[in-house]
CSV table of C-alpha atoms in Angstrom, one decimal:
chain,number,residue,atom,x,y,z
A,22,MET,CA,5.5,15.3,8.8
A,23,GLN,CA,7.0,12.3,11.1
A,24,ARG,CA,9.5,10.1,9.0
A,25,LYS,CA,9.0,7.0,10.9
A,26,ASN,CA,5.8,6.9,9.6
A,27,LEU,CA,7.5,7.2,5.9
A,28,LEU,CA,9.5,4.8,6.8
A,29,LEU,CA,6.7,2.2,7.6
A,30,ILE,CA,5.7,2.8,4.1
A,31,ILE,CA,9.6,1.9,3.0
A,32,ALA,CA,9.5,-1.3,5.3
A,33,SER,CA,7.3,-2.9,4.7
A,34,VAL,CA,9.4,-3.6,1.4
A,35,VAL,CA,13.0,-3.2,2.3
A,36,VAL,CA,13.6,-3.0,6.5
A,37,LEU,CA,16.6,-4.6,8.2
A,38,ILE,CA,16.9,-7.6,7.3
A,39,GLY,CA,13.3,-7.5,5.4
A,40,ILE,CA,15.8,-6.3,2.5
A,41,LEU,CA,17.7,-8.9,2.8
A,42,SER,CA,15.7,-11.5,2.5
A,43,VAL,CA,14.2,-10.7,0.0
A,44,LEU,CA,15.9,-8.0,-2.7
A,45,TYR,CA,16.6,-9.3,-5.6
A,46,LEU,CA,19.0,-7.2,-6.3
A,47,MET,CA,20.9,-5.7,-9.7
A,48,ARG,CA,24.2,-6.6,-10.7
A,49,GLY,CA,26.6,-5.8,-13.1
A,50,PHE,CA,26.9,-2.1,-12.5
A,51,THR,CA,30.6,-1.3,-12.4
A,52,VAL,CA,32.4,2.4,-11.9
A,53,SER,CA,35.1,3.7,-12.9
A,54,SER,CA,38.2,2.3,-11.7
A,55,ARG,CA,40.3,5.5,-11.0
A,56,THR,CA,42.5,5.8,-8.7
A,57,ILE,CA,41.2,6.1,-4.8
A,58,THR,CA,42.7,8.0,-2.7
A,59,GLU,CA,42.4,6.7,0.9
A,60,SER,CA,42.3,2.6,1.2
A,61,CYS,CA,40.9,0.3,3.3
A,62,PRO,CA,42.6,-3.3,4.9
A,63,THR,CA,40.7,-6.6,3.1
A,64,PRO,CA,38.6,-7.3,4.0
A,65,SER,CA,37.0,-4.6,5.8
A,66,LEU,CA,33.3,-2.9,6.0
A,67,VAL,CA,33.3,0.6,4.5
A,68,TYR,CA,31.4,3.3,5.8
A,69,VAL,CA,31.6,6.3,3.8
A,70,TYR,CA,30.6,9.2,4.2
A,71,VAL,CA,30.1,13.3,2.9
A,72,THR,CA,29.1,15.6,6.5
A,73,GLU,CA,30.6,16.0,9.7
A,74,GLN,CA,26.9,14.2,11.0
A,75,GLN,CA,27.7,11.3,9.3
A,76,LYS,CA,31.4,10.9,10.3
A,77,ASN,CA,30.4,11.2,13.9
A,78,ALA,CA,27.7,7.8,13.4
A,79,ALA,CA,30.1,5.4,11.9
A,80,ASP,CA,30.6,3.7,14.4
A,81,ALA,CA,26.9,4.0,15.5
A,82,ILE,CA,25.4,2.4,12.4
A,83,THR,CA,28.5,-0.2,11.3
A,84,SER,CA,28.0,-1.5,15.2
A,85,ALA,CA,23.9,-1.6,14.6
A,86,PHE,CA,24.0,-3.0,10.9
A,87,LYS,CA,26.3,-6.1,12.4
A,88,THR,CA,23.9,-6.7,15.3
A,89,VAL,CA,21.3,-7.3,13.1
A,90,LEU,CA,23.4,-9.2,10.8
A,91,ASN,CA,24.3,-11.5,13.4
A,92,GLN,CA,20.4,-12.1,14.9
A,93,TYR,CA,19.6,-13.8,11.3
A,94,GLY,CA,23.1,-15.6,11.4
A,95,ILE,CA,24.8,-14.2,9.3
A,96,ASN,CA,28.0,-13.0,11.6
A,97,ILE,CA,31.1,-10.2,10.9
A,98,ILE,CA,31.4,-8.9,14.0
A,99,ASN,CA,35.1,-9.8,13.7
A,100,THR,CA,34.9,-7.5,10.9
A,101,PRO,CA,37.4,-4.2,10.8
A,102,VAL,CA,35.6,-1.3,10.0
A,103,CYS,CA,37.0,1.1,8.0
A,104,THR,CA,36.0,4.9,7.6
A,105,LEU,CA,36.2,6.9,3.7
A,106,PRO,CA,35.2,10.3,3.2
A,107,ALA,CA,33.5,10.6,0.0
A,108,SER,CA,36.3,12.4,-1.5
A,109,SER,CA,38.4,9.8,-1.5
A,110,LEU,CA,36.8,7.6,-4.1
A,111,PRO,CA,36.1,8.9,-8.5
A,112,GLN,CA,32.9,9.0,-8.1
A,113,LYS,CA,29.2,9.6,-6.6
A,114,LEU,CA,28.0,6.8,-4.4
A,115,ARG,CA,23.6,7.2,-4.9
A,116,ILE,CA,23.5,8.0,-0.8
A,117,TYR,CA,25.6,9.1,2.0
A,118,PRO,CA,26.1,7.6,4.5
A,119,ALA,CA,27.0,4.3,2.4
A,120,LEU,CA,27.7,1.2,3.0
A,121,LEU,CA,30.2,-0.6,1.6
A,122,TYR,CA,32.9,-3.5,2.0
A,123,LYS,CA,36.5,-4.9,0.9
A,124,GLY,CA,37.3,-8.4,-0.2
A,125,GLU,CA,36.1,-12.1,0.1
A,126,ILE,CA,33.0,-11.5,2.2
A,127,GLN,CA,30.9,-14.0,1.2
A,128,SER,CA,27.4,-13.7,3.4
A,129,LEU,CA,27.4,-10.2,2.2
A,130,GLN,CA,27.7,-10.8,-1.7
A,131,LYS,CA,23.7,-11.7,-2.6
A,132,TYR,CA,23.1,-8.0,-1.0
A,133,THR,CA,25.5,-6.2,-2.9
A,134,VAL,CA,24.3,-3.9,-5.9
A,135,GLY,CA,27.7,-3.0,-7.8
A,136,LYS,CA,31.3,-2.2,-7.7
A,137,ILE,CA,33.6,1.2,-7.1
A,138,GLY,CA,37.1,0.0,-7.2
A,139,ASP,CA,38.0,-2.5,-5.0
A,140,TYR,CA,35.0,-1.9,-3.0
A,141,ASN,CA,31.3,-3.9,-3.1
A,142,ILE,CA,28.0,-1.7,-2.8
A,143,LEU,CA,25.4,-3.1,-0.8
A,144,ALA,CA,21.6,-1.7,-1.3
A,145,PRO,CA,20.3,1.4,-0.9
A,146,THR,CA,18.3,0.6,1.2
A,147,ILE,CA,20.1,-0.6,4.3
A,148,SER,CA,22.0,2.2,3.8
A,149,ALA,CA,19.0,4.7,4.1
A,150,THR,CA,17.9,2.8,7.1
A,151,PHE,CA,20.3,2.2,9.0
A,152,ALA,CA,21.2,5.9,9.2
A,153,TYR,CA,17.7,6.4,9.7
A,154,TYR,CA,17.4,4.6,13.1
A,155,GLN,CA,20.7,6.3,14.2
A,156,GLY,CA,18.8,9.7,13.8
A,157,VAL,CA,21.7,10.8,10.7
A,158,ASN,CA,20.8,12.9,7.6
A,159,THR,CA,21.1,10.8,4.6
A,160,THR,CA,23.1,12.5,1.2
A,161,TYR,CA,21.9,11.5,-2.2
A,162,GLY,CA,24.5,11.7,-4.8
A,163,VAL,CA,21.9,10.9,-7.9
A,164,THR,CA,19.0,13.3,-8.4
A,165,ALA,CA,15.5,13.0,-10.2
A,166,GLU,CA,12.2,14.8,-10.8
A,167,ALA,CA,9.0,13.6,-9.4
A,168,LEU,CA,5.8,13.5,-11.9
A,169,ILE,CA,2.7,13.4,-10.1
A,170,VAL,CA,0.2,12.0,-11.8
A,171,GLU,CA,-3.3,14.0,-10.9
A,172,SER,CA,-6.7,12.9,-11.3
A,173,ASP,CA,-10.2,15.1,-11.4
A,174,ALA,CA,-11.8,13.3,-9.2
A,175,PRO,CA,-13.3,14.6,-6.0
A,176,TYR,CA,-11.3,13.8,-3.4
A,177,ALA,CA,-8.4,12.3,-5.1
A,178,LYS,CA,-6.1,15.2,-4.2
A,179,VAL,CA,-2.5,15.6,-3.2
A,180,ASN,CA,-2.3,18.2,-1.2
A,181,LEU,CA,1.7,18.9,0.5
A,182,THR,CA,3.3,21.6,-1.1
A,183,ASP,CA,5.9,21.0,-3.5
A,184,LYS,CA,9.0,20.9,-1.0
A,185,ASP,CA,7.0,18.9,1.6
A,186,LEU,CA,6.6,16.5,-1.4
A,187,LYS,CA,10.6,16.9,-2.4
A,188,THR,CA,12.2,16.0,1.1
A,189,LEU,CA,9.5,12.9,1.1
A,190,LEU,CA,10.2,11.2,-2.1
A,191,SER,CA,13.4,11.7,-2.1
A,192,GLU,CA,13.1,9.2,0.6
A,193,VAL,CA,10.9,7.1,-1.6
A,194,ALA,CA,13.1,7.6,-4.7
A,195,VAL,CA,16.4,7.2,-2.5
A,196,ALA,CA,17.8,10.0,-5.1
A,197,ASN,CA,17.7,14.1,-3.8
A,198,ILE,CA,14.0,15.4,-6.0
A,199,THR,CA,15.2,18.6,-7.6
A,200,LYS,CA,11.7,19.9,-9.3
A,201,VAL,CA,8.4,18.3,-9.1
A,202,THR,CA,5.5,18.2,-11.9
A,203,ARG,CA,1.7,17.4,-11.6
A,204,LEU,CA,0.1,16.1,-14.9
A,205,LYS,CA,-3.1,14.8,-15.9
A,206,PRO,CA,-3.1,11.4,-16.7
A,207,ASP,CA,-2.9,11.7,-20.8
A,208,GLU,CA,-0.3,14.1,-20.3
A,209,ALA,CA,2.3,11.1,-18.1
A,210,GLY,CA,2.9,9.3,-21.3
A,211,VAL,CA,2.2,6.3,-19.6
A,212,LYS,CA,0.0,3.7,-18.3
A,213,VAL,CA,-0.8,4.2,-14.4
A,214,PRO,CA,-3.3,1.8,-12.6
A,215,TYR,CA,-4.0,5.0,-10.1
A,216,ALA,CA,-4.3,8.4,-10.3
A,217,PRO,CA,-2.7,10.4,-7.6
A,218,THR,CA,0.2,8.5,-8.4
A,219,ILE,CA,3.4,8.9,-8.2
A,220,LEU,CA,6.5,8.3,-11.5
A,221,PHE,CA,10.2,9.4,-11.0
A,222,LYS,CA,12.1,11.1,-13.9
A,223,SER,CA,15.7,10.1,-14.0
A,224,ASP,CA,19.5,9.4,-15.7
A,225,TYR,CA,20.0,7.5,-12.5
A,226,ASN,CA,18.9,3.7,-12.7
A,227,LEU,CA,16.2,4.0,-10.0
A,228,SER,CA,15.6,0.5,-9.4
A,229,GLN,CA,19.8,0.1,-9.0
A,230,GLY,CA,18.8,-2.0,-5.2
A,231,VAL,CA,15.7,-0.4,-4.7
A,232,ARG,CA,12.8,-3.4,-5.7
A,233,TYR,CA,10.1,-1.3,-4.7
A,234,ILE,CA,10.7,1.1,-8.0
A,235,VAL,CA,10.0,-0.3,-11.4
A,236,ARG,CA,11.2,0.8,-14.5
A,237,LEU,CA,7.9,2.2,-16.6
A,238,LYS,CA,10.7,3.2,-19.4
A,239,ASN,CA,13.7,4.7,-20.5
A,240,ASN,CA,14.0,7.4,-17.7
A,241,ILE,CA,10.8,7.0,-16.3
A,242,TYR,CA,10.5,4.6,-13.1
A,243,THR,CA,7.2,4.1,-11.0
A,244,VAL,CA,7.0,2.3,-6.8
A,245,THR,CA,5.4,-1.1,-6.6
A,246,ASN,CA,1.2,-1.2,-6.5
A,247,GLU,CA,1.7,-2.2,-2.5
A,248,THR,CA,4.0,0.8,-2.5
A,249,GLN,CA,2.0,3.3,-3.9
A,250,ARG,CA,-1.3,2.7,-2.5
A,251,ALA,CA,0.9,2.8,1.5
A,252,LEU,CA,1.6,6.0,0.4
A,253,ALA,CA,-1.3,7.2,-0.9
A,254,SER,CA,-2.7,6.3,2.3
A,255,TYR,CA,0.5,8.5,3.9
A,256,LEU,CA,-0.1,11.7,1.9
A,257,GLY,CA,-4.5,10.9,3.1
A,258,LEU,CA,-5.6,9.9,0.0
A,259,THR,CA,-9.3,8.9,0.3
A,260,ILE,CA,-9.7,8.1,-3.0
A,261,LEU,CA,-7.8,6.9,-6.0
A,262,GLU,CA,-9.0,7.2,-9.2
A,263,THR,CA,-8.9,3.5,-11.0
A,264,ARG,CA,-9.2,2.6,-14.9
A,265,VAL,CA,-8.6,-1.1,-14.0
A,266,PRO,CA,-11.8,-3.3,-14.4
A,267,PRO,CA,-12.2,-4.9,-10.7
A,268,ASP,CA,-11.5,-7.8,-10.2
A,269,PRO,CA,-14.1,-11.0,-10.8
A,270,LEU,CA,-13.1,-12.0,-7.4
A,271,LEU,CA,-15.7,-9.1,-6.1
A,272,ASP,CA,-18.1,-9.9,-7.9
A,273,LYS,CA,-18.4,-13.6,-6.5
A,274,GLY,CA,-19.9,-11.1,-3.3
A,275,ILE,CA,-24.4,-10.3,-2.1
A,276,ASN,CA,-25.3,-8.3,-5.4
A,277,PHE,CA,-29.0,-6.4,-6.1
A,278,GLY,CA,-29.3,-3.9,-8.6
A,279,SER,CA,-29.1,-3.2,-12.3
A,280,PRO,CA,-25.9,-5.4,-14.4
A,281,SER,CA,-25.6,-2.0,-16.3
A,282,ALA,CA,-25.8,0.3,-13.1
A,283,ILE,CA,-22.5,2.2,-11.2
A,284,THR,CA,-21.5,-1.0,-9.1
A,285,LEU,CA,-20.2,0.0,-5.4
A,286,TYR,CA,-18.7,-3.0,-4.5
A,287,ILE,CA,-18.3,-2.7,-0.3
A,288,LEU,CA,-16.0,-4.6,1.4
A,289,GLU,CA,-17.0,-5.5,5.1
A,290,ASP,CA,-16.4,-6.7,8.3
A,291,TYR,CA,-19.4,-7.1,10.7
A,292,HIS,CA,-17.4,-6.2,13.3
A,293,CYS,CA,-15.7,-3.0,11.8
A,294,PRO,CA,-17.3,0.5,12.6
A,295,PHE,CA,-16.4,2.5,10.2
A,296,CYS,CA,-18.4,-0.2,8.6
A,297,ALA,CA,-21.5,0.1,10.6
A,298,ASP,CA,-20.8,3.8,10.6
A,299,PHE,CA,-21.2,3.9,6.5
A,300,ILE,CA,-24.4,1.4,6.5
A,301,THR,CA,-26.3,3.7,9.1
A,302,ASN,CA,-25.6,6.9,8.0
A,303,LEU,CA,-26.1,5.9,4.2
A,304,GLY,CA,-28.3,1.9,4.2
A,305,GLY,CA,-31.5,4.2,3.7
A,306,TYR,CA,-30.3,5.9,0.8
A,307,LEU,CA,-28.6,2.7,-1.3
A,308,GLN,CA,-31.3,1.3,-1.3
A,309,SER,CA,-33.3,4.3,-2.9
A,310,LEU,CA,-30.9,4.2,-5.3
A,311,VAL,CA,-30.9,0.6,-5.8
A,312,ARG,CA,-34.8,0.7,-6.4
A,313,GLU,CA,-34.0,3.8,-9.2
A,314,GLY,CA,-31.7,1.8,-10.5
A,315,LYS,CA,-28.5,4.3,-10.7
A,316,ILE,CA,-26.3,2.3,-8.3
A,317,ARG,CA,-25.2,-2.2,-8.3
A,318,MET,CA,-24.4,-2.4,-4.5
A,319,VAL,CA,-22.2,-5.2,-4.3
A,320,PHE,CA,-21.7,-6.9,-0.4
A,321,VAL,CA,-18.2,-8.2,-0.3
A,322,ASP,CA,-17.1,-9.9,2.7
A,323,LEU,CA,-13.6,-9.7,3.6
A,324,ILE,CA,-13.0,-10.7,7.5
A,325,ILE,CA,-11.1,-8.9,9.6
A,326,HIS,CA,-12.2,-10.2,13.3
A,327,PRO,CA,-12.6,-14.0,12.7
A,328,GLU,CA,-14.8,-14.5,15.2
A,329,VAL,CA,-17.8,-12.9,12.8
A,330,THR,CA,-16.7,-15.7,10.4
A,331,SER,CA,-20.3,-17.5,10.9
A,332,MET,CA,-22.0,-14.7,11.0
A,333,HIS,CA,-21.0,-13.8,7.4
A,334,ALA,CA,-21.3,-17.4,6.5
A,335,PHE,CA,-24.8,-17.2,7.7
A,336,THR,CA,-26.2,-14.5,5.2
A,337,ARG,CA,-24.3,-15.5,2.8
A,338,CYS,CA,-26.8,-19.0,3.1
A,339,VAL,CA,-29.1,-16.4,4.4
A,340,TYR,CA,-28.9,-15.1,0.4
A,341,ASN,CA,-28.6,-18.2,-1.1
A,342,LEU,CA,-31.1,-19.9,-0.2
A,343,THR,CA,-33.9,-17.2,-0.4
A,344,GLY,CA,-32.4,-14.7,-3.6
A,345,ASP,CA,-33.5,-12.3,-2.4
A,346,SER,CA,-31.0,-8.9,-1.4
A,347,GLU,CA,-33.5,-7.2,0.9
A,348,VAL,CA,-33.8,-9.6,3.0
A,349,TYR,CA,-29.5,-9.6,3.4
A,350,PHE,CA,-29.4,-6.0,3.4
A,351,ASN,CA,-31.8,-5.6,6.3
A,352,ILE,CA,-30.3,-8.4,9.0
A,353,THR,CA,-26.7,-6.6,7.7
A,354,ARG,CA,-28.1,-3.3,8.5
A,355,GLU,CA,-29.2,-4.4,12.0
A,356,LEU,CA,-26.7,-6.0,12.5
A,357,TYR,CA,-24.7,-2.7,12.2
A,358,LYS,CA,-27.2,-0.6,14.6
A,359,LYS,CA,-26.5,-3.6,17.3
A,360,GLY,CA,-22.5,-3.1,17.6
A,361,ILE,CA,-19.4,-4.4,17.3
A,362,SER,CA,-20.1,-6.9,19.2
A,363,THR,CA,-22.9,-8.8,18.0
A,364,THR,CA,-23.0,-13.2,18.3
A,365,ILE,CA,-23.8,-15.7,15.6
A,366,ASN,CA,-27.3,-15.7,18.1
A,367,ASP,CA,-27.7,-12.3,17.5
A,368,THR,CA,-28.0,-12.6,13.5
A,369,LYS,CA,-30.3,-16.0,14.5
A,370,LEU,CA,-32.8,-13.3,16.1
A,371,ILE,CA,-32.6,-11.0,13.2
A,372,ALA,CA,-33.6,-13.3,10.9
A,373,LEU,CA,-36.0,-13.9,12.1
A,374,LYS,CA,-37.7,-11.2,12.4
A,375,TYR,CA,-38.1,-11.5,8.1
A,376,LEU,CA,-37.7,-14.7,7.8
A,377,PRO,CA,-39.9,-18.1,8.9
A,378,GLN,CA,-38.0,-20.6,11.3
A,379,GLN,CA,-37.5,-23.5,9.4
A,380,LEU,CA,-35.2,-21.6,6.9
A,381,VAL,CA,-33.7,-19.8,9.1
A,382,GLN,CA,-32.2,-23.0,10.7
A,383,LYS,CA,-31.6,-24.1,6.9
A,384,ALA,CA,-29.2,-21.4,7.1
A,385,LEU,CA,-27.2,-21.8,10.4
A,386,GLU,CA,-26.5,-25.7,9.2
A,387,CYS,CA,-25.0,-24.1,5.8
A,388,SER,CA,-23.1,-21.7,7.7
A,389,SER,CA,-20.8,-24.4,9.0
A,390,THR,CA,-20.0,-26.4,5.9
A,391,THR,CA,-19.9,-21.8,4.6
A,392,GLU,CA,-16.7,-20.8,7.1
A,393,ASN,CA,-14.0,-22.0,5.1
A,394,LEU,CA,-15.1,-20.6,1.3
A,395,VAL,CA,-15.6,-17.1,3.1
A,396,LEU,CA,-12.1,-17.1,5.0
A,397,GLN,CA,-10.7,-18.2,1.3
A,398,ASP,CA,-12.2,-15.8,-0.2
A,399,SER,CA,-11.2,-13.0,2.1
A,400,GLN,CA,-7.1,-14.3,2.1
A,401,GLN,CA,-7.9,-14.3,-2.2
A,402,LEU,CA,-8.8,-10.4,-1.4
A,403,THR,CA,-5.8,-10.1,1.4
A,404,SER,CA,-3.4,-11.1,-2.0
A,405,LEU,CA,-4.8,-8.7,-4.1
A,406,GLY,CA,-3.4,-5.9,-1.4
A,407,PHE,CA,-7.5,-5.6,0.4
A,408,THR,CA,-6.1,-4.9,4.1
A,409,GLY,CA,-9.1,-2.6,5.8
A,410,THR,CA,-12.6,-2.2,5.8
A,411,PRO,CA,-15.5,-0.8,4.7
A,412,THR,CA,-13.2,-0.6,0.9
A,413,LEU,CA,-15.4,1.0,-1.2
A,414,ILE,CA,-15.2,0.2,-4.8
A,415,PHE,CA,-16.7,2.0,-7.3
A,416,TRP,CA,-16.9,1.2,-11.3
A,417,ASN,CA,-19.0,2.2,-14.5
A,418,ASN,CA,-18.5,-0.4,-16.8
A,419,THR,CA,-19.5,2.4,-19.3
A,420,THR,CA,-16.4,4.9,-18.9
A,421,GLN,CA,-14.8,2.5,-17.5
A,422,LYS,CA,-12.9,4.2,-15.0
A,423,GLY,CA,-13.5,3.9,-10.9
A,424,LEU,CA,-12.8,5.0,-8.2
A,425,ILE,CA,-11.0,2.6,-5.0
A,426,ILE,CA,-11.8,4.1,-1.4
A,427,GLU,CA,-9.7,1.7,2.1
A,428,GLY,CA,-11.6,3.8,4.8
A,429,CYS,CA,-14.0,6.5,4.9
A,430,LEU,CA,-13.9,10.0,3.8
A,431,GLN,CA,-14.2,11.4,7.5
A,432,GLN,CA,-14.0,9.5,10.6
A,433,HIS,CA,-18.2,10.8,11.3
A,434,PRO,CA,-20.1,10.4,9.2
A,435,CYS,CA,-17.9,7.9,7.0
A,436,MET,CA,-19.7,9.2,3.8
A,437,THR,CA,-22.2,12.1,3.8
A,438,GLU,CA,-25.5,12.2,0.7
A,439,GLU,CA,-23.4,14.9,-0.9
A,440,GLN,CA,-20.4,13.7,-0.8
A,441,LEU,CA,-21.4,10.5,-2.9
A,442,ASN,CA,-23.6,11.9,-4.9
A,443,ASN,CA,-20.6,14.0,-5.8
A,444,ILE,CA,-18.5,10.8,-6.7
A,445,LEU,CA,-21.3,9.5,-8.9
A,446,GLN,CA,-21.4,12.4,-10.5
A,447,TRP,CA,-18.3,11.9,-12.1
A,448,LEU,CA,-18.2,8.4,-11.8
A,449,GLY,CA,-20.9,9.3,-15.0
A,450,LYS,CA,-18.9,11.8,-17.0
């Protein structure tokens, strides 16, 4: 398991100065003021270690910390560094090696999460990040239990062993995960937007100084939706179960089929190779399911490659002018069959196979004024967390459950008829 990939998850919210610029850190965490057996000068940057490896890395970590701060206009280069063993403090810290400071260092105050004696504790995610980039093994001073809320949906399984999960989730929780418990959604005691999902149970306030961890109730915590989905991607989860109805923005897409059928939203980009694989491989079968009233399809523009904007605007105009979803789908299928270097001219030539020239010309005129709308809708989808194509969202309004697939189940084909049928069967239960 590569820790580098995991840190990309954490870095999306807390890495380096990113953490410093966006953390809303909690105040007021004060521990016992019992005598501290060793003292540091005032002011000083304080480095606390447990192991010999951590002790030997003191210069590297504190120098890197000072250098990064200096790059962002925070100059503590000349502040002396004081190195302390953990045994010299009256209470355990959340993580070791730990970065603290003594005295009034105003530029560090807003990154402070608590106090131990005369020492101010910096956010544990800062300590974790700098230790990682120096290749130093961390030690945790607090414990937690990981709760894996599992789904019975096909392909939505966490396949890591409990041992591997303990290692991975300790880094996410910034706490030592002592136990992994797997639960069904109705056993979790809290509502979760996705399954599988990760919860943490701890008597320690895990949200203290870690912005992406959120308290749900009492001693139960989770991570933000953004981090949850990033974790799912890291764990190789291609499907997430959801009980949250899709955002109404999705229904602005091109839709056809019975409103009472299971809905399949397809977030697409005409130059996305996996979109092309999905539609080319399953297009005919999807059409037959629509005609049989088994699914409703909604095509949603999610522009990843800016050069396709005019093409999406054109096909949207074709649908708006004709109201013919079959024509829209046929043009889309042929575009994908031609590959991922198509142009607006290719789109026009394909449309002329199905529509009179006069109507195609009207669609071209319409597309020039529709491009901004296509881009605005895509930007809204991105703000909702949809950043990749194809994203497939299934929703059964009767059973109030759905599935979100970001990417393909396999590289080729993206999805088979058997896999699609398994999903539809589960949604109908």
